[in-house]
PDB file of C-alpha atoms in Angstrom:
ATOM      1  CA  UNK A   9      -1.373  -3.437  17.783  1.00 81.00           C
ATOM      2  CA  UNK A  10       1.166  -2.039  15.313  1.00 88.00           C
ATOM      3  CA  UNK A  11      -1.549  -0.737  13.020  1.00 91.00           C
ATOM      4  CA  UNK A  12      -2.932   1.489  15.776  1.00 93.00           C
ATOM      5  CA  UNK A  13       0.518   2.871  16.577  1.00 94.00           C
ATOM      6  CA  UNK A  14       1.088   3.774  12.915  1.00 94.00           C
ATOM      7  CA  UNK A  15      -2.323   5.438  12.708  1.00 94.00           C
ATOM      8  CA  UNK A  16      -1.506   7.533  15.784  1.00 94.00           C
ATOM      9  CA  UNK A  17       1.860   8.489  14.291  1.00 94.00           C
ATOM     10  CA  UNK A  18       0.187   9.505  11.027  1.00 93.00           C
ATOM     11  CA  UNK A  19      -2.270  11.694  12.915  1.00 94.00           C
ATOM     12  CA  UNK A  20       0.768  13.675  14.076  1.00 94.00           C
ATOM     13  CA  UNK A  21       2.847  13.505  10.863  1.00 94.00           C
ATOM     14  CA  UNK A  22       0.647  12.568   7.888  1.00 93.00           C
ATOM     15  CA  UNK A  23       3.371  13.314   5.326  1.00 94.00           C
ATOM     16  CA  UNK A  24       5.779  10.562   6.441  1.00 95.00           C
ATOM     17  CA  UNK A  25       6.030   8.049   3.607  1.00 95.00           C
ATOM     18  CA  UNK A  26       7.843   5.501   5.788  1.00 95.00           C
ATOM     19  CA  UNK A  27       4.969   5.429   8.277  1.00 95.00           C
ATOM     20  CA  UNK A  28       2.463   4.884   5.471  1.00 95.00           C
ATOM     21  CA  UNK A  29       4.658   2.045   4.191  1.00 94.00           C
ATOM     22  CA  UNK A  30       4.787   0.506   7.669  1.00 94.00           C
ATOM     23  CA  UNK A  31       1.007   0.828   7.963  1.00 94.00           C
ATOM     24  CA  UNK A  32       0.671  -1.029   4.667  1.00 92.00           C
ATOM     25  CA  UNK A  33       2.875  -3.799   6.025  1.00 90.00           C
ATOM     26  CA  UNK A  34       0.775  -3.970   9.201  1.00 92.00           C
ATOM     27  CA  UNK A  35      -2.451  -4.283   7.181  1.00 90.00           C
ATOM     28  CA  UNK A  36      -0.820  -6.871   4.952  1.00 87.00           C
ATOM     29  CA  UNK A  37       0.170  -8.900   8.019  1.00 85.00           C
ATOM     30  CA  UNK A  38      -3.505  -9.260   8.953  1.00 86.00           C
ATOM     31  CA  UNK A  39      -4.526 -10.028   5.327  1.00 82.00           C
ATOM     32  CA  UNK A  40      -6.332  -6.716   4.752  1.00 86.00           C
ATOM     33  CA  UNK A  41      -5.202  -6.229   1.157  1.00 84.00           C
ATOM     34  CA  UNK A  42      -7.458  -3.255   0.286  1.00 87.00           C
ATOM     35  CA  UNK A  43      -6.207  -1.294   3.329  1.00 90.00           C
ATOM     36  CA  UNK A  44      -2.600  -2.336   2.615  1.00 89.00           C
ATOM     37  CA  UNK A  45      -2.861  -1.144  -0.985  1.00 89.00           C
ATOM     38  CA  UNK A  46      -4.352   2.142   0.145  1.00 91.00           C
ATOM     39  CA  UNK A  47      -1.520   2.743   2.619  1.00 93.00           C
ATOM     40  CA  UNK A  48       1.140   1.695   0.102  1.00 93.00           C
ATOM     41  CA  UNK A  49      -0.439   3.986  -2.505  1.00 92.00           C
ATOM     42  CA  UNK A  50      -0.193   6.936  -0.108  1.00 93.00           C
ATOM     43  CA  UNK A  51       3.432   6.041   0.638  1.00 94.00           C
ATOM     44  CA  UNK A  52       4.140   5.971  -3.078  1.00 92.00           C
ATOM     45  CA  UNK A  53       2.502   9.369  -3.578  1.00 92.00           C
ATOM     46  CA  UNK A  54       4.757  10.837  -0.911  1.00 94.00           C
ATOM     47  CA  UNK A  55       7.895   9.017  -2.069  1.00 95.00           C
ATOM     48  CA  UNK A  56       7.809   7.835  -5.700  1.00 91.00           C
ATOM     49  CA  UNK A  57      11.238   6.233  -5.220  1.00 94.00           C
ATOM     50  CA  UNK A  58       9.708   3.815  -2.696  1.00 92.00           C
ATOM     51  CA  UNK A  59       8.142   1.618  -5.388  1.00 90.00           C
ATOM     52  CA  UNK A  60      10.807  -1.140  -5.235  1.00 88.00           C
ATOM     53  CA  UNK A  61      10.267  -1.613  -1.483  1.00 88.00           C
ATOM     54  CA  UNK A  62       6.491  -1.718  -1.901  1.00 88.00           C
ATOM     55  CA  UNK A  63       6.795  -4.163  -4.779  1.00 85.00           C
ATOM     56  CA  UNK A  64       9.063  -6.385  -2.700  1.00 83.00           C
ATOM     57  CA  UNK A  65       6.542  -6.446   0.170  1.00 83.00           C
ATOM     58  CA  UNK A  66       3.667  -7.347  -2.129  1.00 80.00           C
ATOM     59  CA  UNK A  67       5.654  -9.821  -4.226  1.00 75.00           C
ATOM     60  CA  UNK A  68       6.202 -11.938  -1.146  1.00 69.00           C
ATOM     61  CA  UNK A  69       2.718 -13.326  -1.738  1.00 59.00           C
ATOM     62  CA  UNK A  70       1.672 -12.929   1.885  1.00 57.00           C
ATOM     63  CA  UNK A  71      -1.253 -10.740   0.893  1.00 55.00           C
ATOM     64  CA  UNK A  72      -3.163 -13.293  -1.175  1.00 55.00           C
ATOM     65  CA  UNK A  73      -2.333 -11.668  -4.518  1.00 59.00           C
ATOM     66  CA  UNK A  74       0.877 -11.706  -6.498  1.00 58.00           C
ATOM     67  CA  UNK A  75       1.724  -9.234  -9.252  1.00 58.00           C
ATOM     68  CA  UNK A  76       3.763 -10.593 -12.113  1.00 60.00           C
ATOM     69  CA  UNK A  77       4.571  -7.219 -13.603  1.00 71.00           C
ATOM     70  CA  UNK A  78       5.569  -3.876 -12.188  1.00 76.00           C
ATOM     71  CA  UNK A  79       3.074  -2.187 -14.524  1.00 80.00           C
ATOM     72  CA  UNK A  80       0.159  -4.167 -13.054  1.00 78.00           C
ATOM     73  CA  UNK A  81       1.242  -3.233  -9.553  1.00 78.00           C
ATOM     74  CA  UNK A  82       1.654   0.443 -10.477  1.00 80.00           C
ATOM     75  CA  UNK A  83      -1.880   0.463 -11.953  1.00 81.00           C
ATOM     76  CA  UNK A  84      -3.245  -1.226  -8.844  1.00 79.00           C
ATOM     77  CA  UNK A  85      -1.588   1.316  -6.552  1.00 80.00           C
ATOM     78  CA  UNK A  86      -2.762   4.219  -8.709  1.00 81.00           C
ATOM     79  CA  UNK A  87      -6.333   2.914  -8.605  1.00 80.00           C
ATOM     80  CA  UNK A  88      -6.105   2.490  -4.855  1.00 78.00           C
ATOM     81  CA  UNK A  89      -4.835   6.051  -4.462  1.00 72.00           C
ATOM     82  CA  UNK A  90      -7.836   7.213  -6.482  1.00 69.00           C
ATOM     83  CA  UNK A  91     -10.193   5.482  -4.048  1.00 64.00           C
ATOM     84  CA  UNK A  92     -10.765   2.326  -6.044  1.00 53.00           C
ATOM     85  CA  UNK A  93      -9.705  -1.261  -5.576  1.00 50.00           C
ATOM     86  CA  UNK A  94      -8.460  -3.402  -8.396  1.00 44.00           C
ATOM     87  CA  UNK A  95      -6.684  -6.713  -8.694  1.00 41.00           C
ATOM     88  CA  UNK A  96      -4.662  -7.935 -11.651  1.00 41.00           C
ATOM     89  CA  UNK A  97      -6.889  -9.473 -14.304  1.00 42.00           C
ATOM     90  CA  UNK A  98     -10.041  -7.899 -12.909  1.00 38.00           C
ATOM     91  CA  UNK A  99     -12.029  -4.825 -13.728  1.00 40.00           C
ATOM     92  CA  UNK A 100     -11.840  -1.747 -11.581  1.00 36.00           C
ATOM     93  CA  UNK A 101     -14.090  -2.155  -8.548  1.00 37.00           C
ATOM     94  CA  UNK A 102     -15.381   0.815  -6.592  1.00 34.00           C
TER      95      UNK A 102
END
């Protein structure tokens, strides 16, 4: 499975933003939104310029949630990076 390959690659090079992004896409493909957000958040920490690509992936609506504003998505990713999960219009969930 792609997810396993990305996890193995990250074990060797944990600072590769592109691999974290790809892992997020792999989790998104199997509808694991919390894991996808966590991986995308790590990618964003490593490469702040990667936000447009992450937003494009999530805006496709394949993950069961759609963000209507970049600010909502940024807050969601920041919460995920902090170890929390949040969805637009909901309270922060730990």
